[in-house]
GROMACS .gro file of C-alpha atoms in nm:
model
  381
    1MET     CA    1  -1.678   2.046  -4.086
    2ARG     CA    2  -1.535   2.316  -3.856
    3VAL     CA    3  -1.179   2.280  -3.730
    4TYR     CA    4  -1.045   2.502  -3.455
    5PRO     CA    5  -0.677   2.541  -3.336
    6ALA     CA    6  -0.626   2.396  -2.988
    7ILE     CA    7  -0.398   2.572  -2.752
    8ALA     CA    8  -0.242   2.374  -2.467
    9PHE     CA    9  -0.339   2.569  -2.145
   10LEU     CA   10  -0.175   2.541  -1.805
   11PHE     CA   11  -0.297   2.725  -1.499
   12SER     CA   12  -0.095   2.673  -1.183
   13LEU     CA   13  -0.254   2.707  -0.843
   14VAL     CA   14   0.018   2.741  -0.584
   15ILE     CA   15  -0.110   2.587  -0.271
   16CYS     CA   16   0.170   2.710  -0.039
   17ALA     CA   17   0.490   2.916  -0.068
   18PRO     CA   18   0.800   2.723  -0.168
   19GLY     CA   19   1.045   2.597   0.095
   20LEU     CA   20   1.387   2.456   0.087
   21ALA     CA   21   1.403   2.199   0.367
   22GLN     CA   22   1.468   1.824   0.318
   23THR     CA   23   1.144   1.672   0.216
   24SER     CA   24   1.204   1.294   0.204
   25TYR     CA   25   1.290   1.017   0.448
   26GLN     CA   26   1.644   0.890   0.422
   27THR     CA   27   1.708   0.510   0.469
   28ASP     CA   28   1.975   0.254   0.409
   29ALA     CA   29   1.713  -0.012   0.328
   30SER     CA   30   1.719  -0.147  -0.021
   31HIS     CA   31   1.344  -0.147  -0.049
   32ALA     CA   32   1.096   0.061   0.163
   33VAL     CA   33   0.752   0.207   0.177
   34ILE     CA   34   0.531   0.405   0.404
   35LEU     CA   35   0.147   0.350   0.367
   36ASP     CA   36  -0.146   0.548   0.507
   37ALA     CA   37  -0.365   0.253   0.631
   38GLU     CA   38  -0.696   0.434   0.595
   39THR     CA   39  -0.661   0.530   0.232
   40GLY     CA   40  -0.372   0.305   0.101
   41GLU     CA   41  -0.204   0.620  -0.013
   42VAL     CA   42   0.181   0.577  -0.052
   43LEU     CA   43   0.355   0.848   0.158
   44PHE     CA   44   0.716   0.732   0.093
   45SER     CA   45   0.863   0.491  -0.155
   46ARG     CA   46   1.207   0.354  -0.221
   47ASN     CA   47   1.210   0.067  -0.491
   48ALA     CA   48   0.874  -0.018  -0.338
   49ASP     CA   49   0.730  -0.167  -0.671
   50GLU     CA   50   1.039  -0.394  -0.729
   51PRO     CA   51   0.980  -0.763  -0.644
   52MET     CA   52   1.227  -0.866  -0.371
   53PRO     CA   53   1.290  -1.183  -0.159
   54PRO     CA   54   1.056  -1.130   0.145
   55ALA     CA   55   1.188  -1.412   0.367
   56SER     CA   56   0.932  -1.467   0.652
   57MET     CA   57   0.739  -1.157   0.588
   58SER     CA   58   0.564  -1.366   0.315
   59LYS     CA   59   0.416  -1.572   0.602
   60MET     CA   60   0.152  -1.302   0.616
   61MET     CA   61   0.008  -1.459   0.302
   62THR     CA   62   0.009  -1.801   0.462
   63VAL     CA   63  -0.175  -1.649   0.758
   64LEU     CA   64  -0.434  -1.478   0.525
   65MET     CA   65  -0.501  -1.817   0.347
   66LEU     CA   66  -0.545  -1.979   0.688
   67ILE     CA   67  -0.784  -1.711   0.812
   68GLU     CA   68  -0.985  -1.732   0.486
   69ALA     CA   69  -1.019  -2.100   0.525
   70ILE     CA   70  -1.142  -2.058   0.885
   71GLU     CA   71  -1.386  -1.790   0.778
   72ALA     CA   72  -1.515  -2.008   0.495
   73GLY     CA   73  -1.573  -2.288   0.736
   74SER     CA   74  -1.334  -2.548   0.585
   75LEU     CA   75  -1.132  -2.522   0.895
   76SER     CA   76  -1.209  -2.422   1.261
   77LEU     CA   77  -0.966  -2.302   1.534
   78ASP     CA   78  -1.032  -2.622   1.710
   79ASP     CA   79  -0.944  -2.862   1.428
   80GLU     CA   80  -0.632  -3.060   1.473
   81LEU     CA   81  -0.400  -3.097   1.182
   82PRO     CA   82  -0.137  -3.369   1.129
   83VAL     CA   83   0.243  -3.301   1.140
   84SER     CA   84   0.404  -3.470   0.858
   85GLU     CA   85   0.768  -3.582   0.844
   86HIS     CA   86   0.821  -3.328   0.565
   87ALA     CA   87   0.688  -3.038   0.797
   88TRP     CA   88   0.900  -3.161   1.078
   89ARG     CA   89   1.217  -3.224   0.879
   90THR     CA   90   1.196  -2.910   0.662
   91GLY     CA   91   1.059  -2.664   0.912
   92GLY     CA   92   1.077  -2.830   1.262
   93ALA     CA   93   1.356  -2.879   1.513
   94ALA     CA   94   1.542  -3.096   1.269
   95SER     CA   95   1.566  -2.803   1.020
   96GLY     CA   96   1.766  -2.549   1.232
   97SER     CA   97   1.522  -2.275   1.102
   98SER     CA   98   1.248  -2.072   1.280
   99THR     CA   99   1.023  -2.339   1.428
  100MET     CA  100   0.717  -2.396   1.650
  101PHE     CA  101   0.884  -2.723   1.766
  102LEU     CA  102   0.602  -2.941   1.647
  103GLU     CA  103   0.662  -3.317   1.698
  104VAL     CA  104   0.653  -3.543   1.386
  105ASN     CA  105   0.343  -3.747   1.349
  106SER     CA  106   0.163  -3.537   1.623
  107ARG     CA  107  -0.147  -3.320   1.568
  108ALA     CA  108  -0.168  -2.948   1.636
  109ARG     CA  109  -0.481  -2.725   1.687
  110VAL     CA  110  -0.535  -2.473   1.416
  111GLU     CA  111  -0.553  -2.190   1.673
  112ASP     CA  112  -0.201  -2.293   1.804
  113LEU     CA  113  -0.061  -2.318   1.447
  114LEU     CA  114  -0.192  -1.959   1.382
  115ARG     CA  115   0.000  -1.829   1.683
  116GLY     CA  116   0.303  -2.048   1.596
  117ILE     CA  117   0.317  -1.869   1.257
  118VAL     CA  118   0.245  -1.516   1.368
  119ILE     CA  119   0.448  -1.501   1.696
  120GLN     CA  120   0.705  -1.781   1.656
  121SER     CA  121   0.745  -1.762   1.286
  122GLY     CA  122   0.729  -2.138   1.267
  123ASN     CA  123   0.824  -2.290   0.936
  124ASP     CA  124   0.681  -2.623   1.052
  125ALA     CA  125   0.348  -2.460   1.134
  126CYS     CA  126   0.343  -2.303   0.782
  127ILE     CA  127   0.397  -2.635   0.611
  128VAL     CA  128   0.130  -2.809   0.819
  129VAL     CA  129  -0.125  -2.540   0.721
  130ALA     CA  130  -0.003  -2.565   0.360
  131GLU     CA  131  -0.047  -2.942   0.341
  132ALA     CA  132  -0.394  -2.926   0.510
  133ILE     CA  133  -0.530  -2.661   0.265
  134GLY     CA  134  -0.345  -2.731  -0.054
  135GLY     CA  135  -0.257  -3.102  -0.022
  136SER     CA  136   0.106  -3.019  -0.060
  137GLU     CA  137   0.335  -2.721   0.004
  138ALA     CA  138   0.394  -2.670  -0.371
  139ALA     CA  139   0.024  -2.683  -0.456
  140PHE     CA  140  -0.048  -2.436  -0.161
  141ALA     CA  141   0.233  -2.194  -0.290
  142ASP     CA  142   0.047  -2.184  -0.620
  143MET     CA  143  -0.276  -2.108  -0.441
  144MET     CA  144  -0.103  -1.826  -0.251
  145THR     CA  145   0.017  -1.673  -0.580
  146ASP     CA  146  -0.312  -1.697  -0.738
  147ARG     CA  147  -0.494  -1.550  -0.435
  148ALA     CA  148  -0.251  -1.269  -0.414
  149HIS     CA  149  -0.311  -1.179  -0.771
  150GLU     CA  150  -0.689  -1.185  -0.716
  151LEU     CA  151  -0.638  -0.931  -0.438
  152GLY     CA  152  -0.427  -0.702  -0.671
  153LEU     CA  153  -0.094  -0.799  -0.540
  154THR     CA  154   0.044  -0.847  -0.881
  155SER     CA  155   0.409  -0.851  -0.790
  156ALA     CA  156   0.367  -1.171  -0.576
  157SER     CA  157   0.519  -1.506  -0.674
  158PHE     CA  158   0.534  -1.771  -0.403
  159ALA     CA  159   0.731  -2.095  -0.416
  160ASN     CA  160   0.670  -2.209  -0.061
  161ALA     CA  161   0.460  -2.127   0.245
  162THR     CA  162   0.754  -2.023   0.466
  163GLY     CA  163   0.960  -1.762   0.282
  164TRP     CA  164   1.250  -1.997   0.251
  165PRO     CA  165   1.495  -1.869  -0.014
  166HIS     CA  166   1.394  -1.950  -0.369
  167PRO     CA  167   1.451  -1.763  -0.694
  168ASP     CA  168   1.080  -1.762  -0.773
  169HIS     CA  169   0.966  -1.643  -0.423
  170ARG     CA  170   0.923  -1.273  -0.465
  171ILE     CA  171   0.695  -0.980  -0.371
  172SER     CA  172   0.730  -0.606  -0.362
  173ALA     CA  173   0.742  -0.399  -0.040
  174LEU     CA  174   0.435  -0.217  -0.157
  175ASP     CA  175   0.238  -0.535  -0.210
  176LEU     CA  176   0.346  -0.647   0.146
  177ALA     CA  177   0.211  -0.317   0.282
  178ARG     CA  178  -0.114  -0.379   0.097
  179LEU     CA  179  -0.134  -0.725   0.229
  180ALA     CA  180  -0.083  -0.597   0.577
  181ARG     CA  181  -0.367  -0.342   0.517
  182ILE     CA  182  -0.602  -0.628   0.419
  183LEU     CA  183  -0.520  -0.826   0.726
  184ILE     CA  184  -0.576  -0.512   0.954
  185GLU     CA  185  -0.893  -0.391   0.787
  186GLU     CA  186  -1.079  -0.716   0.705
  187TYR     CA  187  -0.982  -0.943   0.981
  188PRO     CA  188  -0.983  -0.733   1.296
  189ASP     CA  189  -1.081  -1.033   1.515
  190TYR     CA  190  -0.755  -1.203   1.432
  191TYR     CA  191  -0.532  -0.899   1.400
  192GLY     CA  192  -0.472  -0.876   1.788
  193ILE     CA  193  -0.265  -1.193   1.761
  194TRP     CA  194   0.012  -0.995   1.575
  195ALA     CA  195   0.064  -0.783   1.894
  196GLU     CA  196   0.099  -1.074   2.133
  197ARG     CA  197   0.452  -1.067   2.281
  198GLU     CA  198   0.507  -1.447   2.339
  199PHE     CA  199   0.365  -1.784   2.287
  200THR     CA  200   0.442  -2.116   2.461
  201TYR     CA  201   0.401  -2.449   2.277
  202ASN     CA  202   0.524  -2.798   2.366
  203GLY     CA  203   0.674  -2.638   2.685
  204ILE     CA  204   0.892  -2.398   2.489
  205ARG     CA  205   0.837  -2.025   2.524
  206GLN     CA  206   0.926  -1.797   2.230
  207TYR     CA  207   0.898  -1.428   2.193
  208ASN     CA  208   0.762  -1.213   1.911
  209ARG     CA  209   1.056  -1.086   1.700
  210ASN     CA  210   0.891  -0.764   1.608
  211PRO     CA  211   1.119  -0.494   1.760
  212LEU     CA  212   0.848  -0.230   1.764
  213LEU     CA  213   0.628  -0.417   2.017
  214GLY     CA  214   0.663  -0.272   2.365
  215VAL     CA  215   0.902  -0.009   2.239
  216PHE     CA  216   0.698   0.213   2.011
  217SER     CA  217   0.370   0.332   2.151
  218GLY     CA  218   0.082   0.224   1.940
  219ALA     CA  219   0.264  -0.051   1.749
  220ASP     CA  220   0.063  -0.372   1.716
  221GLY     CA  221   0.210  -0.575   1.425
  222LEU     CA  222   0.325  -0.742   1.204
  223LYS     CA  223   0.609  -0.951   1.074
  224THR     CA  224   0.989  -0.970   1.049
  225GLY     CA  225   1.203  -1.151   0.799
  226HIS     CA  226   1.557  -1.247   0.747
  227THR     CA  227   1.767  -1.454   0.512
  228GLU     CA  228   2.110  -1.411   0.379
  229GLU     CA  229   1.973  -1.305   0.038
  230SER     CA  230   1.714  -1.063   0.168
  231GLY     CA  231   1.883  -0.913   0.468
  232TYR     CA  232   1.676  -0.799   0.775
  233GLY     CA  233   1.325  -0.673   0.691
  234LEU     CA  234   1.000  -0.573   0.866
  235VAL     CA  235   0.640  -0.517   0.802
  236GLY     CA  236   0.522  -0.296   1.087
  237SER     CA  237   0.209  -0.107   1.179
  238ALA     CA  238   0.113   0.149   1.448
  239GLU     CA  239  -0.174   0.373   1.535
  240ARG     CA  240  -0.162   0.712   1.707
  241ASP     CA  241  -0.432   0.981   1.745
  242GLY     CA  242  -0.655   0.790   1.505
  243GLU     CA  243  -0.400   0.772   1.231
  244ARG     CA  244  -0.247   0.424   1.133
  245ARG     CA  245   0.059   0.379   0.921
  246ILE     CA  246   0.216   0.071   0.772
  247ILE     CA  247   0.588   0.046   0.701
  248VAL     CA  248   0.778  -0.215   0.517
  249PHE     CA  249   1.149  -0.226   0.461
  250ASN     CA  250   1.417  -0.475   0.367
  251GLY     CA  251   1.786  -0.526   0.316
  252MET     CA  252   1.917  -0.408   0.658
  253GLU     CA  253   2.251  -0.555   0.752
  254SER     CA  254   2.172  -0.669   1.108
  255ASN     CA  255   1.905  -0.735   1.363
  256ALA     CA  256   2.021  -0.430   1.554
  257ASP     CA  257   2.003  -0.220   1.231
  258ARG     CA  258   1.646  -0.351   1.178
  259ALA     CA  259   1.532  -0.259   1.519
  260SER     CA  260   1.675   0.097   1.491
  261GLU     CA  261   1.526   0.153   1.143
  262ALA     CA  262   1.188   0.016   1.249
  263GLU     CA  263   1.155   0.280   1.525
  264ARG     CA  264   1.295   0.555   1.324
  265MET     CA  265   1.085   0.490   1.017
  266MET     CA  266   0.760   0.446   1.215
  267ARG     CA  267   0.827   0.766   1.405
  268SER     CA  268   0.876   0.952   1.078
  269ALA     CA  269   0.566   0.783   0.926
  270LEU     CA  270   0.346   0.923   1.204
  271SER     CA  271   0.529   1.242   1.275
  272ASP     CA  272   0.670   1.377   0.941
  273TYR     CA  273   0.414   1.247   0.687
  274SER     CA  274   0.054   1.351   0.645
  275LEU     CA  275  -0.237   1.293   0.405
  276TYR     CA  276  -0.352   1.625   0.257
  277ARG     CA  277  -0.713   1.634   0.124
  278LEU     CA  278  -0.684   1.907  -0.143
  279PHE     CA  279  -1.027   1.881  -0.312
  280GLU     CA  280  -1.340   1.667  -0.262
  281ALA     CA  281  -1.525   1.524  -0.562
  282GLY     CA  282  -1.744   1.793  -0.712
  283ASP     CA  283  -1.540   2.086  -0.579
  284GLU     CA  284  -1.484   2.372  -0.826
  285VAL     CA  285  -1.120   2.476  -0.897
  286ASP     CA  286  -1.040   2.858  -0.889
  287HIS     CA  287  -1.035   2.886  -1.264
  288ARG     CA  288  -1.280   2.902  -1.548
  289ALA     CA  289  -1.192   2.762  -1.884
  290GLU     CA  290  -1.224   2.968  -2.193
  291VAL     CA  291  -1.491   2.848  -2.443
  292PHE     CA  292  -1.510   2.897  -2.823
  293MET     CA  293  -1.832   2.916  -3.008
  294GLY     CA  294  -2.031   2.883  -2.680
  295GLU     CA  295  -2.324   3.097  -2.550
  296ASN     CA  296  -2.100   3.140  -2.250
  297GLU     CA  297  -1.738   3.255  -2.294
  298THR     CA  298  -1.607   3.042  -1.996
  299VAL     CA  299  -1.704   2.733  -1.816
  300ALA     CA  300  -1.640   2.640  -1.450
  301LEU     CA  301  -1.433   2.331  -1.386
  302ARG     CA  302  -1.479   2.078  -1.105
  303VAL     CA  303  -1.275   1.770  -0.996
  304GLY     CA  304  -1.426   1.433  -1.074
  305SER     CA  305  -1.301   1.261  -0.766
  306ASP     CA  306  -1.135   1.329  -0.437
  307VAL     CA  307  -0.792   1.471  -0.468
  308THR     CA  308  -0.545   1.375  -0.190
  309ALA     CA  309  -0.171   1.382  -0.160
  310GLY     CA  310   0.045   1.191   0.097
  311LEU     CA  311   0.340   1.408   0.163
  312HIS     CA  312   0.630   1.484   0.394
  313ARG     CA  313   0.502   1.792   0.585
  314ARG     CA  314   0.790   1.998   0.452
  315ALA     CA  315   0.707   1.907   0.100
  316ARG     CA  316   0.361   2.068   0.149
  317ARG     CA  317   0.537   2.405   0.118
  318ASP     CA  318   0.635   2.325  -0.245
  319LEU     CA  319   0.301   2.156  -0.354
  320THR     CA  320   0.142   2.297  -0.664
  321VAL     CA  321  -0.180   2.206  -0.844
  322ILE     CA  322  -0.193   2.271  -1.220
  323VAL     CA  323  -0.507   2.298  -1.425
  324SER     CA  324  -0.433   2.156  -1.775
  325TYR     CA  325  -0.655   2.148  -2.087
  326ASP     CA  326  -0.642   2.202  -2.455
  327GLY     CA  327  -0.822   2.533  -2.499
  328PRO     CA  328  -1.022   2.714  -2.569
  329LEU     CA  329  -1.270   2.441  -2.526
  330VAL     CA  330  -1.522   2.411  -2.821
  331ALA     CA  331  -1.896   2.431  -2.756
  332PRO     CA  332  -2.128   2.250  -2.712
  333ILE     CA  333  -2.017   2.112  -2.382
  334GLN     CA  334  -2.223   1.897  -2.150
  335GLU     CA  335  -2.210   1.910  -1.777
  336GLY     CA  336  -1.984   1.624  -1.652
  337ASP     CA  337  -1.780   1.607  -1.975
  338VAL     CA  338  -1.416   1.539  -1.903
  339VAL     CA  339  -1.238   1.851  -2.040
  340GLY     CA  340  -0.894   1.849  -1.870
  341SER     CA  341  -0.667   1.734  -1.588
  342LEU     CA  342  -0.569   1.848  -1.244
  343ILE     CA  343  -0.210   1.773  -1.185
  344VAL     CA  344  -0.063   1.763  -0.840
  345GLU     CA  345   0.313   1.800  -0.801
  346ALA     CA  346   0.556   1.814  -0.499
  347PRO     CA  347   0.913   1.732  -0.419
  348ASP     CA  348   0.989   1.358  -0.388
  349TYR     CA  349   0.630   1.293  -0.503
  350GLU     CA  350   0.527   1.124  -0.829
  351PRO     CA  351   0.287   1.363  -0.998
  352ARG     CA  352  -0.076   1.257  -0.993
  353SER     CA  353  -0.342   1.350  -1.254
  354TYR     CA  354  -0.714   1.376  -1.185
  355ASP     CA  355  -0.999   1.428  -1.434
  356LEU     CA  356  -1.143   1.784  -1.453
  357VAL     CA  357  -1.511   1.790  -1.573
  358ALA     CA  358  -1.736   2.077  -1.694
  359ALA     CA  359  -1.943   2.204  -1.394
  360GLU     CA  360  -2.221   2.318  -1.628
  361SER     CA  361  -2.337   2.278  -1.986
  362VAL     CA  362  -2.250   2.533  -2.252
  363ALA     CA  363  -2.468   2.544  -2.560
  364GLU     CA  364  -2.322   2.630  -2.899
  365LYS     CA  365  -2.388   2.974  -3.044
  366GLY     CA  366  -2.650   3.026  -3.311
  367LEU     CA  367  -2.546   3.062  -3.682
  368MET     CA  368  -2.486   3.440  -3.665
  369GLY     CA  369  -2.298   3.402  -3.341
  370ARG     CA  370  -2.073   3.134  -3.478
  371ILE     CA  371  -1.999   3.344  -3.793
  372GLY     CA  372  -1.919   3.649  -3.571
  373ALA     CA  373  -1.698   3.429  -3.351
  374ALA     CA  374  -1.516   3.288  -3.645
  375LEU     CA  375  -1.459   3.630  -3.801
  376ALA     CA  376  -1.327   3.755  -3.463
  377HIS     CA  377  -1.090   3.455  -3.445
  378MET     CA  378  -0.956   3.516  -3.787
  379LEU     CA  379  -0.902   3.888  -3.717
  380ARG     CA  380  -0.701   3.803  -3.400
  381GLY     CA  381  -0.492   3.561  -3.603
   0.00000   0.00000   0.00000
């Protein structure tokens, strides 16, 4: 058995010259995230993985469950669902909370309930939907949690259909952003409802609470939230020049603070942050790895997948790419073997690692060649 010493090898590819400017968005929100809608790349994060009380922003999950039921054929937009006393008393006019003003023991069309949740943030509408799909609000909340986990939203734990304060009702800002992305990408026929400015039901007109609508060009969704525990929060999305961003933040102190932060964060999301495509899968990096006991002394390296980085544009100045492997690599090497890593680093950016693979096969030297290489290695120490 032949044992050769491995030397950790790092080779830095400086993509651009260093700069000193501020490279991260500053916010007073307790939790925040900016997501590139096309790729799902996180552009900015502050406590974004930490489960938080989402208030009415969790109604996006209730809407997703309703849309999925419609798409599956178990409900239709024209179906009329009963308004129970529980829905009326807990979420209706009697509750003093956000309401669609459904009347107890009446029936409401599914299409109206959908708008009542999205535009009016009606707690009563959420409970009506929950009881129709799950049999009870508690059972529906369990279904919400299970479905969220199936979708990869692992931080989610729902205790009700409305976002009403409960110690077990939690989801992270990042998972809310991912949920918004699902609604945007997979259900475009329904997504336009999130941009509707008002809805009248039972003779009562209510306006969409999203402070971005009609103020920020390109904004078309999604949901606000507020409780004493959570503070004021928003899930927002906007598209400009073919780029869509999703923002989520929570913990602002007032409605006015939320409106100001929504516009400021969305402007930064579209103006200050960009997705940089550094390599495409199969691209060779500008470095050949040294090979020991091989018929070739070096081997070309290529990236095994697309390499992207979502960054503040100023952070691009300090971005570096590092080729890392334990070398010299020992022959034989097969084309496609994972032989190292490509590490992407930048200010205010969590380092990412991507596989580097051999771009070609390198056969092992013959017996005499191996002996000569071993002697040379011993002489070099």
